[in-house]
Coordinates of C-alpha atoms in Angstrom, one line a residue:
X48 CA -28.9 0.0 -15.9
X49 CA -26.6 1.3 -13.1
X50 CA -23.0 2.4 -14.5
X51 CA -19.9 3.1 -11.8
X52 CA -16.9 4.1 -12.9
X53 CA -13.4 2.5 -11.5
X54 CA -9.9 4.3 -10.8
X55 CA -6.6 3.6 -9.2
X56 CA -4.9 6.5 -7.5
X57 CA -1.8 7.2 -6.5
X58 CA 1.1 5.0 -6.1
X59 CA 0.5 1.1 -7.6
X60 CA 0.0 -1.9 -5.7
X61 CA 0.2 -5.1 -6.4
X62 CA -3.1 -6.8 -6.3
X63 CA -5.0 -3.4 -8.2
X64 CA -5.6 -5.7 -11.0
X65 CA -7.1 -8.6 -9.3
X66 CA -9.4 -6.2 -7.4
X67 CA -10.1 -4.5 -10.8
X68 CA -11.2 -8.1 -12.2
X69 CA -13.2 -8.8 -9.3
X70 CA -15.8 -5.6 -9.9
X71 CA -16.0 -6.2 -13.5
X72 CA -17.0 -9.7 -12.5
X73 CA -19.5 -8.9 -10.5
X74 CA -20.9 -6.3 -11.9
X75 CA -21.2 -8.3 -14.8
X76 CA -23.8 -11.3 -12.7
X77 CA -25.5 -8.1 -11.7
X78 CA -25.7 -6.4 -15.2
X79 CA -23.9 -3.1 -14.1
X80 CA -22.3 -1.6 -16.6
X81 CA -18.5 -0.6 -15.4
X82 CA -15.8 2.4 -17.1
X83 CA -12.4 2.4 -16.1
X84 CA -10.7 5.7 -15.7
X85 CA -7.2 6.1 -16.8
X86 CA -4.4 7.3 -14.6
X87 CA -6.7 8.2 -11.3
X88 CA -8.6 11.2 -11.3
X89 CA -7.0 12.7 -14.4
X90 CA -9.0 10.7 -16.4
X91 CA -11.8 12.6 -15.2
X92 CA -9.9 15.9 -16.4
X93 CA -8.9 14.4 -19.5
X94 CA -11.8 12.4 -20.2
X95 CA -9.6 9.1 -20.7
X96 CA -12.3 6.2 -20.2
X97 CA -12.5 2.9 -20.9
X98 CA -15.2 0.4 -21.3
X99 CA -14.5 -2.9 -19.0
X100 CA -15.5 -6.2 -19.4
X101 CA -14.6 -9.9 -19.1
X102 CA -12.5 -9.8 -22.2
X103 CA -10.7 -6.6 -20.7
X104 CA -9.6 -8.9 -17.3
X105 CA -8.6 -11.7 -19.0
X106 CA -5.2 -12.9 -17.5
X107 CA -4.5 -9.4 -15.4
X108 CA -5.4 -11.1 -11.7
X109 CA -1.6 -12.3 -12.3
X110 CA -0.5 -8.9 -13.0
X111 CA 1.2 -6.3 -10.7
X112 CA 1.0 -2.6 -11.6
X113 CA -2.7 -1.8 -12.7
X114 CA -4.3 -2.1 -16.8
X115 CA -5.9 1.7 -15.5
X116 CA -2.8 2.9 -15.0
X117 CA -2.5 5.4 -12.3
X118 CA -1.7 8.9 -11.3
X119 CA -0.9 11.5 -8.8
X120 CA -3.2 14.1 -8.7
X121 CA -2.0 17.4 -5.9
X122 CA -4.5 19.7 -7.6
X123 CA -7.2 17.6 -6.4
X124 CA -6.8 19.7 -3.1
X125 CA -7.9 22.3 -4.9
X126 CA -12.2 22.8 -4.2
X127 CA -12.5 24.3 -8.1
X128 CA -10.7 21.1 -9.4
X129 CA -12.8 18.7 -6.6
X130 CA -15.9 20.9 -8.7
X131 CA -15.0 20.2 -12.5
X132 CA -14.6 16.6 -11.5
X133 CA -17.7 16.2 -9.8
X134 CA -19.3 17.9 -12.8
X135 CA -17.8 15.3 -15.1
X136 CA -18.8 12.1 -13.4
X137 CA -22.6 13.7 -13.6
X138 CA -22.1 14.7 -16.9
X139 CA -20.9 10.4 -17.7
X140 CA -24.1 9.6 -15.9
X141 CA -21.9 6.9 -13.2
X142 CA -24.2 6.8 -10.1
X143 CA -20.6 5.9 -8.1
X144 CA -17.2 5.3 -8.5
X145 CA -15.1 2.9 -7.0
X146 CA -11.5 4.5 -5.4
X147 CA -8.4 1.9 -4.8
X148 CA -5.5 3.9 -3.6
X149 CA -3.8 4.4 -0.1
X150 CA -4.9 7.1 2.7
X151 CA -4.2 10.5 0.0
X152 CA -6.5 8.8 -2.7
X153 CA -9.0 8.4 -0.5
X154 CA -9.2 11.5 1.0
X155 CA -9.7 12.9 -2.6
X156 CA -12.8 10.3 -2.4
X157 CA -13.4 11.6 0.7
X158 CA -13.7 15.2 -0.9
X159 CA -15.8 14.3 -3.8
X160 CA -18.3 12.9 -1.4
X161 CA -18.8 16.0 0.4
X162 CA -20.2 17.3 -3.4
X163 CA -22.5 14.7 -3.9
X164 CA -20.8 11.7 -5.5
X165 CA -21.7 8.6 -4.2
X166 CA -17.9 7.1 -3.5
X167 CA -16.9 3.6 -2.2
X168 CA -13.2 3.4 -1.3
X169 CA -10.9 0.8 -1.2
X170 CA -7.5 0.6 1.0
X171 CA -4.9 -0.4 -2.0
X172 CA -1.0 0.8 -0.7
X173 CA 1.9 -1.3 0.2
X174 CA 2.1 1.2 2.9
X175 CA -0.5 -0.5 4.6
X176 CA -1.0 3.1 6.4
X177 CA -4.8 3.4 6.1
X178 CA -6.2 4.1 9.2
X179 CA -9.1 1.9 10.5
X180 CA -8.1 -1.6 8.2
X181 CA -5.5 -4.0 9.5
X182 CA -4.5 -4.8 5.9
X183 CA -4.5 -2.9 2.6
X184 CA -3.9 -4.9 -1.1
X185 CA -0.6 -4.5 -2.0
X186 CA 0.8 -5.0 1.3
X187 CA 1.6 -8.6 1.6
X188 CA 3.5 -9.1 -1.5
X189 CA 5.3 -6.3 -0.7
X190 CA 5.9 -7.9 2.8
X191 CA 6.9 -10.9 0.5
X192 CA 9.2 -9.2 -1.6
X193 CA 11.3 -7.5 1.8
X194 CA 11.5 -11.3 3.2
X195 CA 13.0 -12.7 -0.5
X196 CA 15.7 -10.1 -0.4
X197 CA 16.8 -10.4 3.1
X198 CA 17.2 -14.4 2.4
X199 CA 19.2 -13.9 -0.5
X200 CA 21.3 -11.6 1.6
X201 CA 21.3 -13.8 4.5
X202 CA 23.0 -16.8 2.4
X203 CA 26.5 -14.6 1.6
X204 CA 26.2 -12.4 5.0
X205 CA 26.9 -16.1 6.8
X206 CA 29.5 -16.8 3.4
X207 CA 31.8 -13.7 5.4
X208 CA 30.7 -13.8 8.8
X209 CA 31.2 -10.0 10.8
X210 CA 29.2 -8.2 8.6
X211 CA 26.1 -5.5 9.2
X212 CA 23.5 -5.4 6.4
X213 CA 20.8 -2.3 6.2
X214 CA 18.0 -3.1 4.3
X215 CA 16.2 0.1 3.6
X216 CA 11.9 -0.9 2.4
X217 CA 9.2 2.0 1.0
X218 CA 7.0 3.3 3.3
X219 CA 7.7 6.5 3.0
X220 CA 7.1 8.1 6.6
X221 CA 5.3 4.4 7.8
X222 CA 7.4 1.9 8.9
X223 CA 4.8 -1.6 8.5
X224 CA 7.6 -3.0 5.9
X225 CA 10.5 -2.5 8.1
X226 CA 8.7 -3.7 11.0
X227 CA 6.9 -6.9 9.3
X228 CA 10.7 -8.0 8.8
X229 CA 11.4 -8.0 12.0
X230 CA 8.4 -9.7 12.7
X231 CA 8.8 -12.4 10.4
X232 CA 12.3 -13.4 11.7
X233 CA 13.8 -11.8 8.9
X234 CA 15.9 -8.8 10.5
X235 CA 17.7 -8.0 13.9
X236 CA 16.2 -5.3 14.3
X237 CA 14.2 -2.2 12.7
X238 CA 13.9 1.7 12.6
X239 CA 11.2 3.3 11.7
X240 CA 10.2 7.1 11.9
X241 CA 7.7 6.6 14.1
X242 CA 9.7 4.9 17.1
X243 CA 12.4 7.0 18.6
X244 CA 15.9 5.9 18.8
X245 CA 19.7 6.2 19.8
X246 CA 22.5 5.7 17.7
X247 CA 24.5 4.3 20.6
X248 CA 22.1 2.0 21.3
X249 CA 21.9 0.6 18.2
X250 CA 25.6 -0.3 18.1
X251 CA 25.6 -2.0 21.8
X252 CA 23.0 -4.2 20.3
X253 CA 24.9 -4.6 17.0
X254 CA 27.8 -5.4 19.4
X255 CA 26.2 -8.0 21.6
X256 CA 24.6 -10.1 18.7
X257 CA 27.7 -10.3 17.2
X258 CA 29.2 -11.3 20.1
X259 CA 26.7 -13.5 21.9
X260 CA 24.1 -15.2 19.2
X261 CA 25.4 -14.6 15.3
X262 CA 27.8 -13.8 12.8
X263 CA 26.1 -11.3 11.2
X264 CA 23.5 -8.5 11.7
X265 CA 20.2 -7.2 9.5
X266 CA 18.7 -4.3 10.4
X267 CA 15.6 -2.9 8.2
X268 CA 15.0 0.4 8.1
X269 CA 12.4 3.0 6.6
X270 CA 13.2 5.3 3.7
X271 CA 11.1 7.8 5.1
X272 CA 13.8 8.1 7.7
X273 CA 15.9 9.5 5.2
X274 CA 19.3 8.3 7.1
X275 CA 20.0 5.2 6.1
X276 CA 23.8 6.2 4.7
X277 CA 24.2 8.4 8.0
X278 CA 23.3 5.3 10.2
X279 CA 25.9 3.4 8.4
X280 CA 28.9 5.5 8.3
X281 CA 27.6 6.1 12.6
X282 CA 28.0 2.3 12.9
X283 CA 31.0 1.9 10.6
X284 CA 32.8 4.8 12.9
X285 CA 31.9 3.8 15.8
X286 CA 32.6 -0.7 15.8
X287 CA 34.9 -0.4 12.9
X288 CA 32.6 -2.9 11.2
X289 CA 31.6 -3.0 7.2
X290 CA 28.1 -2.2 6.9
X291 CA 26.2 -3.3 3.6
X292 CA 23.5 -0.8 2.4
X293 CA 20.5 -2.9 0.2
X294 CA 17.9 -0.6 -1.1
X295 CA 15.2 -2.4 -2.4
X296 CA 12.9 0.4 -4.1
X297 CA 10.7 -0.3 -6.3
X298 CA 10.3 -4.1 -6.6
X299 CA 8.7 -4.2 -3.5
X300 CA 5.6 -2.6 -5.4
X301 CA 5.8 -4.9 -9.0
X302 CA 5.7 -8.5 -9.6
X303 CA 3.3 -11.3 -9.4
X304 CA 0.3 -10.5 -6.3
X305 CA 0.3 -13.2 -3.7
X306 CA -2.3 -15.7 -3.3
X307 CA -3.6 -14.1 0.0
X308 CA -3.5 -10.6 -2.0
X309 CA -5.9 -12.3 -5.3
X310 CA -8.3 -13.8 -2.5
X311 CA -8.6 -10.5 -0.5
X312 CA -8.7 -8.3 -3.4
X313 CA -11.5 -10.2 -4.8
X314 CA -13.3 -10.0 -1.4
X315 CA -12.8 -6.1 -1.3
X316 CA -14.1 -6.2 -4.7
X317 CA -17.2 -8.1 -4.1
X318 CA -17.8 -6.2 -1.1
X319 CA -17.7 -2.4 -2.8
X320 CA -20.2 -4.4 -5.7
X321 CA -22.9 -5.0 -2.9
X322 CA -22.7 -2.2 -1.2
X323 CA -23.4 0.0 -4.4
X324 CA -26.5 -2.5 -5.2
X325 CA -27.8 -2.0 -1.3
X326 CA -27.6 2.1 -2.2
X327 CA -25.3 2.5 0.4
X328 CA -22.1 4.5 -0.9
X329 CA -19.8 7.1 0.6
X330 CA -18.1 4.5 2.6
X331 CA -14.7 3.1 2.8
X332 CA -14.1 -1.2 2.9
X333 CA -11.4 -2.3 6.0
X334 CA -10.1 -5.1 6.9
X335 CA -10.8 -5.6 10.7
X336 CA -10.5 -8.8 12.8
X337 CA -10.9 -11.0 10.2
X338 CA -13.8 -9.4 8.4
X339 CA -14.4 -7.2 5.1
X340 CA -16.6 -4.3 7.1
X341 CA -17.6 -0.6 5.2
X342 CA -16.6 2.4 7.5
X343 CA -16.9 6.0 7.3
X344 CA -14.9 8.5 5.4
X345 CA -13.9 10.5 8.2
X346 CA -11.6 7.7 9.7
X347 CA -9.1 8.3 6.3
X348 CA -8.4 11.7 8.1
X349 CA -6.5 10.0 11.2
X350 CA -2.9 8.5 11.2
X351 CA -2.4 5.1 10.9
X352 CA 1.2 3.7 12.7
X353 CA 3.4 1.8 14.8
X354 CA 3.2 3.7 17.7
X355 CA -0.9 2.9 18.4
X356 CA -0.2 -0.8 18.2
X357 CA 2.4 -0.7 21.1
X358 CA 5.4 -1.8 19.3
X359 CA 8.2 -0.7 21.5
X360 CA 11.6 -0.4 19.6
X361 CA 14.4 -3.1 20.2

């Protein structure tokens, strides 16, 4: 009987469970016997498994965070550490593991690879920063959770007209969230880190909304910015307007997964399944024009943003 172990590294997403429920269902119609591995790779250090099967998933597709819990892991850098993990998945006889975590997690993946460990990853960050899939699982809700706040803000910014409203969304140095608000409808306008911009400018257009099409301005912007307080006293100083800082941290990663994110997860899911019954392993599964395809490794090593899909700022 084949065995693969299953991890979630890095930071959570919603939709980790579903995914998780999704192997352990098909590995089940294919009699492959699945471990989960608590808190990332430090289960391997720790030797923290646990045996998965359909009564472990009942209910958790509904569930954000992840039933594996999960972990950061910096040491994994480290070749000696990349070494005594490798060792360990021999030692508990998996013949892969299955990765979901963003572009740093699968790098790790990557890493283990390179020693012989037969590795399938999948994209799971509400970053949405891995390089090579147009979607990772975690990323809608999140985009979800940035549009719910910036309505409920929208109903008392047009209560007291003359206001500006920053909405700061994770990201960290990736600025999909921000962006997918503006997008959407939802915001004004957007900074991100990866589109330069000028203070000045921002006011003008801050200016002329007020004065020609709204009563009120939202703006999202990146945390990985790291200005959002700066930006605001700037805009404050400069119109003499009040300016409204909304932070949403971390709810943008919890809470019930879309429908969209259940159905893609699962698809992710089914797709890792098969490609570990075809033999095929050390490859990554993207989301690309529509499609579940498996891609190399290497493309986890390139960046990932706004800037190589020709977003211009405004």
């Amino acid at each position: 009987m084949r065995k693969i172990g299953v991890l979630t590294s890095g930071g959570d997403s919603p939709g980790m469970n579903a995914c998780i429920a999704g192997l352990v269902k098909k590995c089940y119609e294919n009699g492959i016997e699945i471990v989960g591995v608590k808190n990332g790779y430090r289960g391997f250090l720790d030797k923290d498994y646990v045996k998965l099967d359909m009564n472990a998933i009942e209910g958790i597709s509904k569930r954000g965070g992840t039933i594996l819990r999960t972990a950061r892991l910096p040491e994994l850098k480290e070749l000696s550490v990349q070494k005594q993990i490798a060792e360990e998945i021999k030692v508990q006889n998996m013949d892969a593991i299955v990765v979901l975590g963003g572009d740093g997690s699968l790098r790790g993946a990557n890493d283990l690879s390179k020693l012989g460990i037969n590795v399938i990853g999948i994209p799971c960050t509400i970053d949405n920063n891995v390089y090579g899939s147009e979607y990772t699982i975690g990323y809608d809700t999140a985009q979800n959770k940035t549009l719910q706040v910036i309505n409920d803000i929208e109903d008392t910014a047009d209560a007291m007209p003359g206001r500006v409203f920053l909405v700061e969304t994770l990201g960290a140095e990736y600025g999909f969230l921000a962006y997918a608000a503006y997008q959407a409808g939802a915001a004004d306008m957007f900074l991100v880190p990866e589109i330069p911009f000028e203070e000045e400018k921002i006011c003008k257009n801050i200016k002329d909304i007020l004065e020609k099409k709204k009563k009120y301005v939202i703006i999202t912007i990146c945390e990985g910015l790291g200005r959002t307080y700066e930006i605001s006293k700037k805009i404050e100083k400069e119109l003499g307007i009040h300016v409204r800082i909304t932070i949403i941290g971390h709810q943008q990663r919890g809470g019930t997964p879309s429908a969209y994110e259940r159905i893609q997860a699962v698809a992710f899911a089914e797709m890792a399944i098969d490609a570990v019954l075809k033999g095929t392993s050390n490859k990554i599964i993207v989301y690309r024009n529509g499609k579940h395809l498996m891609t190399d490794f290497f493309e986890v090593s390139m960046r990932k943003d706004l800037s190589t899909t020709n977003v211009t700022y405004r």
